[in-house]
XYZ file of C-alpha atoms in Angstrom:
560
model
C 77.680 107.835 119.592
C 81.319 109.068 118.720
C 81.912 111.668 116.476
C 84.951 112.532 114.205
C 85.341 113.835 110.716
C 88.271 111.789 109.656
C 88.954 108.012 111.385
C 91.476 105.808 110.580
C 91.349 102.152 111.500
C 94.945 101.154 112.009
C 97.511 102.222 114.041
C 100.552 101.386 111.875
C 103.114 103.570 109.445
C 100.563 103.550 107.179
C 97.856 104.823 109.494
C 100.167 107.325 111.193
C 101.311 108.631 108.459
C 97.844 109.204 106.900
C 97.538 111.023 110.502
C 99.854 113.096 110.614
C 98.866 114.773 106.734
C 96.613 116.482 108.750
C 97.146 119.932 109.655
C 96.287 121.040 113.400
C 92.677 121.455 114.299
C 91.704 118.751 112.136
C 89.331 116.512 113.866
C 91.238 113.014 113.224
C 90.589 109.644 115.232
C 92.667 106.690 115.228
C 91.587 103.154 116.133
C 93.896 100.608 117.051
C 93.302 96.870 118.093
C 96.598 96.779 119.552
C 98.537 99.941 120.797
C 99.634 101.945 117.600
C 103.646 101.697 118.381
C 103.126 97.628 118.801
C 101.957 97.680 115.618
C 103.589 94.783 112.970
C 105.195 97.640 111.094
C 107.799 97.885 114.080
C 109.017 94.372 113.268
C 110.240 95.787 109.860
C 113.841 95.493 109.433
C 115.273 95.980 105.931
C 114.091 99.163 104.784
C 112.259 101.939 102.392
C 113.455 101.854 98.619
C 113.914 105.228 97.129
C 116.142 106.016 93.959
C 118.235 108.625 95.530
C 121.493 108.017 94.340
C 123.678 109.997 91.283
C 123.612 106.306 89.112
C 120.194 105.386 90.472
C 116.929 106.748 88.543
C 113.135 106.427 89.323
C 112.966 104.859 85.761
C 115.370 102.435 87.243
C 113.465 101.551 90.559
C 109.603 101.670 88.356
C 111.431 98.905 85.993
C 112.477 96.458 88.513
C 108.983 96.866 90.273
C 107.570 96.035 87.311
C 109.406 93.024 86.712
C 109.695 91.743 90.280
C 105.458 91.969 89.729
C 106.047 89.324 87.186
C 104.162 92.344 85.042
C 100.995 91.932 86.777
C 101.323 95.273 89.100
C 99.560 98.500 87.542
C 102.235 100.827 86.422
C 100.478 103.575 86.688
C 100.580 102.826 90.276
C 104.070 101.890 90.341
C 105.477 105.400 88.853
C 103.313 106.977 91.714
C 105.004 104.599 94.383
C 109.002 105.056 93.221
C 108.282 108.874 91.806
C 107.155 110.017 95.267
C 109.713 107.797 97.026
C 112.716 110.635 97.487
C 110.327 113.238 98.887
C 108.614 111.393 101.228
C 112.288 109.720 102.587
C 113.225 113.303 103.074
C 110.390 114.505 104.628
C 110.517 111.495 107.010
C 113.608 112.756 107.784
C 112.729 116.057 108.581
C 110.542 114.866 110.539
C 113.219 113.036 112.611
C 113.615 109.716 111.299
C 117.284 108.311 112.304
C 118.230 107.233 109.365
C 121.946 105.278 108.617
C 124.455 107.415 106.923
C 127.136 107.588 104.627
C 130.617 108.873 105.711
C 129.204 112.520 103.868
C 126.107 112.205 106.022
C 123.656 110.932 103.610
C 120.930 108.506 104.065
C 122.631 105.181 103.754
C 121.318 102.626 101.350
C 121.712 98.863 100.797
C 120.592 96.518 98.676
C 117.634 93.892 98.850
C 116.317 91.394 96.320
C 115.529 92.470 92.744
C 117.066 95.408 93.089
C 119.556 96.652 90.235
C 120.412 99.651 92.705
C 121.526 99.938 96.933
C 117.883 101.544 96.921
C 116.888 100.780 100.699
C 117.173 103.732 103.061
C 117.312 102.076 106.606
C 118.384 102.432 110.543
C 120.002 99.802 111.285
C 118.217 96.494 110.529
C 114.905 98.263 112.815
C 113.611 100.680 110.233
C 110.462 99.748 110.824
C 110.427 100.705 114.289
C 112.056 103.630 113.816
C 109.965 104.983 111.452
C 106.688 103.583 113.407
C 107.916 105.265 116.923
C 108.618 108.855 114.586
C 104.965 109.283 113.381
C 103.610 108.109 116.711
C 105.212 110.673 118.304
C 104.360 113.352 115.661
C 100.619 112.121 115.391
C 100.516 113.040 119.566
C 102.166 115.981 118.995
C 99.385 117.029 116.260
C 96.654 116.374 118.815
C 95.654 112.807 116.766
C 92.894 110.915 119.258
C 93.866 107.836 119.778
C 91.485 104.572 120.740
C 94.106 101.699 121.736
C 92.904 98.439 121.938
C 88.851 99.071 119.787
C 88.492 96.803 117.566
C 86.466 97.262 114.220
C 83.288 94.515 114.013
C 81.318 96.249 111.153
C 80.867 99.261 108.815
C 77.583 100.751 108.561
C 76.415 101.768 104.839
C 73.516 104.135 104.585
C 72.279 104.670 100.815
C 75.256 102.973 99.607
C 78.172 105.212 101.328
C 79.753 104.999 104.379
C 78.140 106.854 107.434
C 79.906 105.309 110.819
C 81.476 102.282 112.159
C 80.607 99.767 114.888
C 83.446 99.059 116.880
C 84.322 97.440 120.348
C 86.794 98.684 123.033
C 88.182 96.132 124.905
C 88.820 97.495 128.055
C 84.648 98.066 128.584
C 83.279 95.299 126.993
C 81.100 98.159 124.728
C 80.173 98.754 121.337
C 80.410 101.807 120.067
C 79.244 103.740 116.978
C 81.586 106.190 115.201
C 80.191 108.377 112.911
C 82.516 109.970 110.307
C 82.734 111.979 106.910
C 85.273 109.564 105.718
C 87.344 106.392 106.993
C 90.783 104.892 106.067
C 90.975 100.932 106.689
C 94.881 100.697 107.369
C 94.775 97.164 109.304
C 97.978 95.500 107.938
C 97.398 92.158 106.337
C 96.719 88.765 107.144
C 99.283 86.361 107.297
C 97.775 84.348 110.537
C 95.775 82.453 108.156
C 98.972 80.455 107.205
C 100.424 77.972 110.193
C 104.067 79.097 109.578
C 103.934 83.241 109.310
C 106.610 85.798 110.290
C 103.359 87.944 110.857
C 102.054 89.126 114.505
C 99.435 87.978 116.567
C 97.436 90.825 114.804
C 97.733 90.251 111.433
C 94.031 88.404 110.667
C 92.714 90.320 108.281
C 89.580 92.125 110.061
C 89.697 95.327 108.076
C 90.064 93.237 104.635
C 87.267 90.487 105.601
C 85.062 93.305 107.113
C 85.100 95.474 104.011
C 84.529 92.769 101.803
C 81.249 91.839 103.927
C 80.404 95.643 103.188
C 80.451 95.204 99.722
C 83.966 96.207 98.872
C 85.867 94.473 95.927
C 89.267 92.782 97.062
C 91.820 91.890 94.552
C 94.771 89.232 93.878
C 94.105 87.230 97.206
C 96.625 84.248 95.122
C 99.307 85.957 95.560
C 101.476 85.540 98.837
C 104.991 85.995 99.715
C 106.730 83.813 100.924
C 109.779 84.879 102.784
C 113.053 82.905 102.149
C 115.058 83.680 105.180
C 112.585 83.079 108.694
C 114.499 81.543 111.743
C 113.735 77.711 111.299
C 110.967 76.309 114.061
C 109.994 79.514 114.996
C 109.684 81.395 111.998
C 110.647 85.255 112.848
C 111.789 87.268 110.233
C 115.409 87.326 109.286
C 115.943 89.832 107.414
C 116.965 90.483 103.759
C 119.173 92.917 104.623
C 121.371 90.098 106.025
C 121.736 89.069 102.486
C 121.594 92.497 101.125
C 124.941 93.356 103.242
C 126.767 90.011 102.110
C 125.212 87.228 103.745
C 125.338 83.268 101.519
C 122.896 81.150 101.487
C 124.167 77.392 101.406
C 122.781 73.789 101.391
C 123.680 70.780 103.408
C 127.173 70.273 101.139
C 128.147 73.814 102.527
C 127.313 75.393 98.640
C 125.771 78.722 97.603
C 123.201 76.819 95.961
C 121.427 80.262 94.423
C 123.595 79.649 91.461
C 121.845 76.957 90.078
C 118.446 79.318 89.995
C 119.715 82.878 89.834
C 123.193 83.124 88.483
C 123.306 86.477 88.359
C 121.537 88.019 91.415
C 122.344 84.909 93.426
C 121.288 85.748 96.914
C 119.621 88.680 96.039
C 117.200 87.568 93.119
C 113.583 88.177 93.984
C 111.697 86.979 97.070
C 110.042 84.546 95.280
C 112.985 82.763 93.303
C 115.087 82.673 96.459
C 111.889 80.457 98.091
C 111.283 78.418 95.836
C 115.016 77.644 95.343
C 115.188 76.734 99.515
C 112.564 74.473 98.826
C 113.597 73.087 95.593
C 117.126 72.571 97.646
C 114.932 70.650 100.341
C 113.127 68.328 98.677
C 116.117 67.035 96.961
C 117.806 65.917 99.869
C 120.258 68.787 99.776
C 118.657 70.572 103.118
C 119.864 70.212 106.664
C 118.076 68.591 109.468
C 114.474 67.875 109.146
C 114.079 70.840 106.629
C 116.237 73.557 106.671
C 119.108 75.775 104.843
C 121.882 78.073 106.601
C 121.930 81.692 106.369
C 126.285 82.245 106.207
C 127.020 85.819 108.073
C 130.321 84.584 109.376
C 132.736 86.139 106.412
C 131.120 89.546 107.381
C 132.873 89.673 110.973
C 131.703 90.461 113.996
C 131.834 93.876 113.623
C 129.892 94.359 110.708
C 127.260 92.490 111.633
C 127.114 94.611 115.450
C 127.026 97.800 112.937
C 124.412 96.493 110.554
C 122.903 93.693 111.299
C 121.891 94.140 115.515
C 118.648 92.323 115.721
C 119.406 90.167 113.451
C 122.573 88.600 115.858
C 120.279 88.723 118.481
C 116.937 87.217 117.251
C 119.562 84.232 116.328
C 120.997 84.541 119.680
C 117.897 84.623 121.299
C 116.077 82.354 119.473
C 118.305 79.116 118.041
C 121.322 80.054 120.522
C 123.592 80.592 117.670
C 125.902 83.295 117.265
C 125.513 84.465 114.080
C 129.592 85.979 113.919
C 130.367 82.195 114.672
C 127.835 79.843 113.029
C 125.340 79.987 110.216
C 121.770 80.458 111.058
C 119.151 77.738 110.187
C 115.849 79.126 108.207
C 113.305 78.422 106.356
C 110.697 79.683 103.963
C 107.423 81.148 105.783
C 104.513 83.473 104.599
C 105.345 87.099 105.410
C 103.402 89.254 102.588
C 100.053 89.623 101.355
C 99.651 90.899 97.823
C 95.792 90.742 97.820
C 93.728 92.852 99.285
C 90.959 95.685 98.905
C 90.879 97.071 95.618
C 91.890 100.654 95.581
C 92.573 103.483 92.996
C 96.133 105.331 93.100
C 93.852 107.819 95.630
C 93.317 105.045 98.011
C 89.921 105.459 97.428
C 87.756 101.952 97.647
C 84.455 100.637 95.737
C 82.525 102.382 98.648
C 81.924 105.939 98.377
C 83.569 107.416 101.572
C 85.938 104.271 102.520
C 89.691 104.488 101.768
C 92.275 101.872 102.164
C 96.173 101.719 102.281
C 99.020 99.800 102.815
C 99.007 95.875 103.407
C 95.230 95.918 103.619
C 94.919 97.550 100.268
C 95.475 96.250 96.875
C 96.810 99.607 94.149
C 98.680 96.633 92.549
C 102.291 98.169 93.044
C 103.690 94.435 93.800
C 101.472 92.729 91.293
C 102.244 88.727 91.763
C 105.324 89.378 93.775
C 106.842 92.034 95.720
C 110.027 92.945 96.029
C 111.931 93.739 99.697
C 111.561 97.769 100.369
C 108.992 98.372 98.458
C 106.217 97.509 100.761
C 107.632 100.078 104.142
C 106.967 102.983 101.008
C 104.211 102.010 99.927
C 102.811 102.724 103.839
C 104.463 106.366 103.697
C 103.223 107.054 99.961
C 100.181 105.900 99.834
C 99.573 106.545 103.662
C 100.531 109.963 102.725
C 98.065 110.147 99.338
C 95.107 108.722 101.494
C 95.813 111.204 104.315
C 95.969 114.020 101.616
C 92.504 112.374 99.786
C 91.060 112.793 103.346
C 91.184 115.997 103.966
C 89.392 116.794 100.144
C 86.847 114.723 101.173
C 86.187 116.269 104.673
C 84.665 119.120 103.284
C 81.354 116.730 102.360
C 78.529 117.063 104.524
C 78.362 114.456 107.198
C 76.373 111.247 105.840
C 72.967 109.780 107.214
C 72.768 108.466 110.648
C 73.068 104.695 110.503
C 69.855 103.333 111.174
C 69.247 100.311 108.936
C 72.921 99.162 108.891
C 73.281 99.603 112.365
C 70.075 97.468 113.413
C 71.209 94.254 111.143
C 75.115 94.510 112.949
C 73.372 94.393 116.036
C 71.349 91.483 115.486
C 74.889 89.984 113.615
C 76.426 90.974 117.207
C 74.118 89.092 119.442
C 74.454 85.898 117.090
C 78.151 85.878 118.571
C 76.879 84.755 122.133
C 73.431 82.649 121.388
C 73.230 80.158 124.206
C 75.914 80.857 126.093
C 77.672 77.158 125.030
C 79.316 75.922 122.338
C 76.887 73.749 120.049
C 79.487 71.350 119.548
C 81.227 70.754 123.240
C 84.419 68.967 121.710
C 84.880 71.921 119.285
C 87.145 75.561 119.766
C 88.048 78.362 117.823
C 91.810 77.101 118.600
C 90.921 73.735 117.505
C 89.551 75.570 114.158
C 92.370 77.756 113.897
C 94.778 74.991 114.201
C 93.454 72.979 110.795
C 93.065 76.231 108.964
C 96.669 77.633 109.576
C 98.124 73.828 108.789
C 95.572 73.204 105.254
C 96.920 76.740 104.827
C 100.395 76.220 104.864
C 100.195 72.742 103.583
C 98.255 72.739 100.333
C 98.621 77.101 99.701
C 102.121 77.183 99.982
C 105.071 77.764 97.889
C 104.275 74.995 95.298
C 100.651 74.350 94.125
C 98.483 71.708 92.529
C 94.709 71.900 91.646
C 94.415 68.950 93.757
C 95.748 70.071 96.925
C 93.731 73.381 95.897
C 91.076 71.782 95.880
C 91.296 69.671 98.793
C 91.706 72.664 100.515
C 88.567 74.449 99.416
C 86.314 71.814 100.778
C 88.276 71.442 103.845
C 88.079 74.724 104.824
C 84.234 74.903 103.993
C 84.047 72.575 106.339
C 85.867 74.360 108.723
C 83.445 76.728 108.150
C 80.665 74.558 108.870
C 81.962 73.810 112.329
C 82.817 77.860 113.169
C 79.169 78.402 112.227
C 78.309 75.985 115.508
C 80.078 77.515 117.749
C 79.518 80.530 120.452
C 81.168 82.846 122.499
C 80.373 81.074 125.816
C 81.638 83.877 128.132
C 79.359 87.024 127.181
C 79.810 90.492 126.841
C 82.350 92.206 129.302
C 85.410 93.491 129.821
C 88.788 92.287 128.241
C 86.956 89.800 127.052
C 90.227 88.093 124.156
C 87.412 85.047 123.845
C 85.031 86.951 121.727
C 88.099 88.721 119.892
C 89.291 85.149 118.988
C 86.240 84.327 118.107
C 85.767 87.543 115.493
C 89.266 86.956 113.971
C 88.949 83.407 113.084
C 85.567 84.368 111.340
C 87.794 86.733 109.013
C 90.098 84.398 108.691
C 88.046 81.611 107.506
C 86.553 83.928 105.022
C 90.053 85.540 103.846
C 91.357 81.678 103.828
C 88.569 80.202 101.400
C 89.125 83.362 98.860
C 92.798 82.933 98.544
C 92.751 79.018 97.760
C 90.031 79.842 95.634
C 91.704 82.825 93.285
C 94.937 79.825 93.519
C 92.683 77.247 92.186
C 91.639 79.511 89.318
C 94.850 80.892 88.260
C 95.711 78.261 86.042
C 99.570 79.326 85.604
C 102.537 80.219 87.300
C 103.408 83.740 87.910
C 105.334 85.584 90.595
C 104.563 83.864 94.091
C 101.929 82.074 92.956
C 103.475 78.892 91.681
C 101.413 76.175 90.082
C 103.379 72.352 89.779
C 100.515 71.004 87.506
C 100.989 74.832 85.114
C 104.974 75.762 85.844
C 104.831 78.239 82.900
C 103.149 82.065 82.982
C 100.265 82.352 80.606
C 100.078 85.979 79.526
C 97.237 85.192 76.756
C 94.569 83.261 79.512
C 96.195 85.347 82.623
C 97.586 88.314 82.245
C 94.739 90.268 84.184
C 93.837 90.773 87.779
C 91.798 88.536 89.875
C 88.951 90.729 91.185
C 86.597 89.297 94.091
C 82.771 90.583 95.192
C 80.291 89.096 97.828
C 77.326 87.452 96.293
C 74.010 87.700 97.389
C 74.375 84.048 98.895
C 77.155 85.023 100.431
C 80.092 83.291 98.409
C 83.255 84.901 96.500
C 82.190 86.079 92.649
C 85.563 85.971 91.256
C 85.986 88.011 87.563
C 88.869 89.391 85.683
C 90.231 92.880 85.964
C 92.474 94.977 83.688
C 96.016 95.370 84.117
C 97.462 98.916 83.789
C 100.988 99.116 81.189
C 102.190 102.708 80.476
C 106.224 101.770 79.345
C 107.081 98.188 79.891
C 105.321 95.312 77.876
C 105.583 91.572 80.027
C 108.725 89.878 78.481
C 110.480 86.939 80.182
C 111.744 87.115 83.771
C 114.955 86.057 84.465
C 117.283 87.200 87.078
């Protein structure tokens, strides 16, 4: 039995930076299923909004939030997120963040989609990994212990609060327990449930679909992003910021289509316009190929886009053999964002006394039914920051019960993994499984909705939970052991699946990213309230309806 008063599960920007709150001496842990500086906050590119500039104003930056949430985000929440923006740039960059300049040595800033400002501070088009390598490097200097490669399988509750975690490390094949005063679930979210995802191999949801088991209450699981601009086949990001620096997007015919949908922001209208536009464009006839639009960076010049644009020329290089200087780049719409998650308070704090969550895992509701580009890489540095700080109040508790209870029944929920060695059904796999999730996922989730295809997709993923239920981990407990891992992920996944087709089968309106064929128009009277989701006894979703928080700006009509 490990011992630690503060853990973190997660090894990203939101993790680290929750780490690195901590002054030295504190006893802080930090649990990784992947090494902390592969984590998918590296493969960020466009960058952190912050209303820094002389004509820029955090009224400004709260406002577009607000309205790129299609009014469903909790402003309360969002005048945290953009208030706190400007210090915690600068204090990144104390830290030693390389950030782009101006010519008078401030931190450069572009713009991305729903923006009325340049409001994204960036390096290059690899803020992410900038950022991510920063606090890695300032979480070993502040003596941070670090488990690479444990991966959570349950929390243990004692009289209702949190008192340790079971986890598994990899490299032994052993569980271990880890007793705390207080956690922070910082896992990133879970875009691997789609087929077509610009997320990592990581990104399946254990530390949303294992705090739900717990007893935690997740929020909004309808609402997913859907990136316009992934590289087409393949699906890797693209970034906005090679539309925020002057890229076109145009249709077979060779024109910027975007004014026919968003006149005035064009390229740079929300997230969620510019996708459902692509598709829109697609669908009648005016796409390329078997499905695809162009991404236009040759006006900007070679030159511009070595300067700003690096990874993007060479992801397109790389990856579709185009030069990006020369030719247009083929994309296509793919999930990239989840907006639901584990329902938090603007502390981080969760339904579960002692259990925080931030970031991608979390749900404060500062994206509401869309989010717009910059806005999630600060809320892992605010809100990682406000959980870190929330942390060390809460260390001062005594430590909670030893697990006894809670431990026994994960146990007995950890042996059920292996059974008899075999698969019940021989033809059967976790791949094959995976497989039919990711394409009913994509399929009938997607950009445009029906209640049929929602519908459809409930039932078919029941029974694709019928058929995980038959299966076991035929290899057994030991060492490096990615079987049982695969195993444990699609089990989230499934569970994570069925609760987002469900809340989209529910919402009976369009609003944001979640887009409904069969109701096209928002319904503020029926709808204009949170989607809130706890485990029933029997084990299914309980969905009810949650309040929405308004402190300046009443919903009106979103047009861009």
């Amino acid at each position: 039995m490990i011992f630690h008063d503060i853990v973190i599960v997660g090894g990203g920007l939101t993790g680290l930076m929750a780490a690195v709150e901590a002054p030295p001496g504190t006893d802080v842990a930090l649990i990784s299923k992947i090494y902390p500086t592969r984590s998918h906050s590296g493969a960020a590119q466009g960058g952190f909004n912050a209303a820094m500039a002389e004509d820029d104003s955090v009224e400004n930056h709260v406002f577009d939030t607000v309205k790129g949430s299609d009014y469903l985000g909790d402003q309360d929440a969002i005048e945290t997120l953009c208030s706190e923006g400007p210090e915690v740039i600068r204090k990144l960059e104390q830290m030693g963040v390389p950030w782009s300049r101006t010519p008078e040595g401030r931190p450069a800033q572009r713009s991305l989609g729903g923006a009325s400002f340049p409001r994204a501070c960036y390096s290059a088009d690899i803020s992410g990994h900038a950022v991510l390598h920063t606090l890695y490097e300032r979480a070993l200097a502040a003596g941070v212990r670090i488990y690479p490669e444990w991966h959570l399988v349950e929390l243990l509750l004692e009289e209702g609060r949190l008192a340790g975690l079971l986890v598994y490390d990899l490299a032994t094949g052993r569980l271990e327990v880890v007793r705390c005063r207080v956690a922070l679930l910082a896992t990133g979210g879970y875009g691997r449930i789609f087929r077509k995802t610009t997320n990592g191999h990581a990104n399946t949801g254990d530390g949303t679909a294992i705090a739900y088991r717990a007893g935690a209450v997740l929020s909004d699981m309808e609402f997913v992003q859907f990136h316009p601009t992934t590289l087409y086949g393949t699906n890797i990001l693209i970034s906005e910021a090679a539309r925020g620096d002057g890229g076109y997007l145009r249709n077979a015919a060779g024109e910027r289509f975007m004014a026919r949908y968003a006149p005035q922001k064009m390229e740079l209208a929300p997230r969620d316009v510019v996708s459902r536009s692509i598709f829109q464009e697609i669908k009648d006839g005016r796409g390329l190929g078997e499905g695809y639009i162009n991404l236009d960076l040759t006006h900007l010049g070679a030159d511009k886009i070595h300067r700003l644009l690096p990874q993007v020329n060479e992801l397109a290089h790389l990856y579709a053999a185009v030069d990006s200087s020369q030719t247009p780049i083929p994309i296509e719409p793919a999930q990239h964002y989840s907006m639901g998650g584990i329902r938090v308070n603007r502390d981080c704090e969760t339904s579960i006394p002692g259990l925080l969550a931030a970031g991608e895992t979390a749900n404060v509701s500062v994206h509401g039914a869309n989010r717009l580009g910059g806005n999630s890489l600060l809320e892992t540095v605010v809100f990682g920051r406000r959980a870190g700080r929330r942390m060390l109040e809460m260390v001062k508790r005594p430590m909670p019960p030893r697990p006894r209870v809670s431990l026994e029944r994960a146990l007995s929920n950890w042996q059920a993994n292996f059974g008899v060695g075999a698969p019940r059904q021989s033809d059967d796999s976790v791949f094959a499984i995976r497989e039919d999730m990711g394409r009913i996922m994509t399929d009938k989730v997607g950009v445009f909705r029906t209640g049929v295809e929602l519908k459809q997709a409930m039932e078919e993923l029941a029974v694709l939970r019928s058929r995980y239920a038959a299966l076991r981990v035929p290899a057994g407990e030991h060492s490096f052991n990615q079987q049982l891992i695969d195993h444990m992920e699609l089990g989230f996944m499934l569970e994570l699946s069925e609760m987002t087709a469900g809340a989209a089968w529910r919402r009976t309106e369009s609003r944001g990213a979640h887009f409904r064929i069969d109701y096209p128009r928002r319904n503020d009277p029926d709808w204009l309230h949170h989607t809130l989701i706890r485990r029933g006894d029997d084990g299914r979703p309980i969905y009810e309806a949650g309040t929405v928080a308004f402190t300046r700006f009443q919903p009106q009509e979103r047009g861009y």
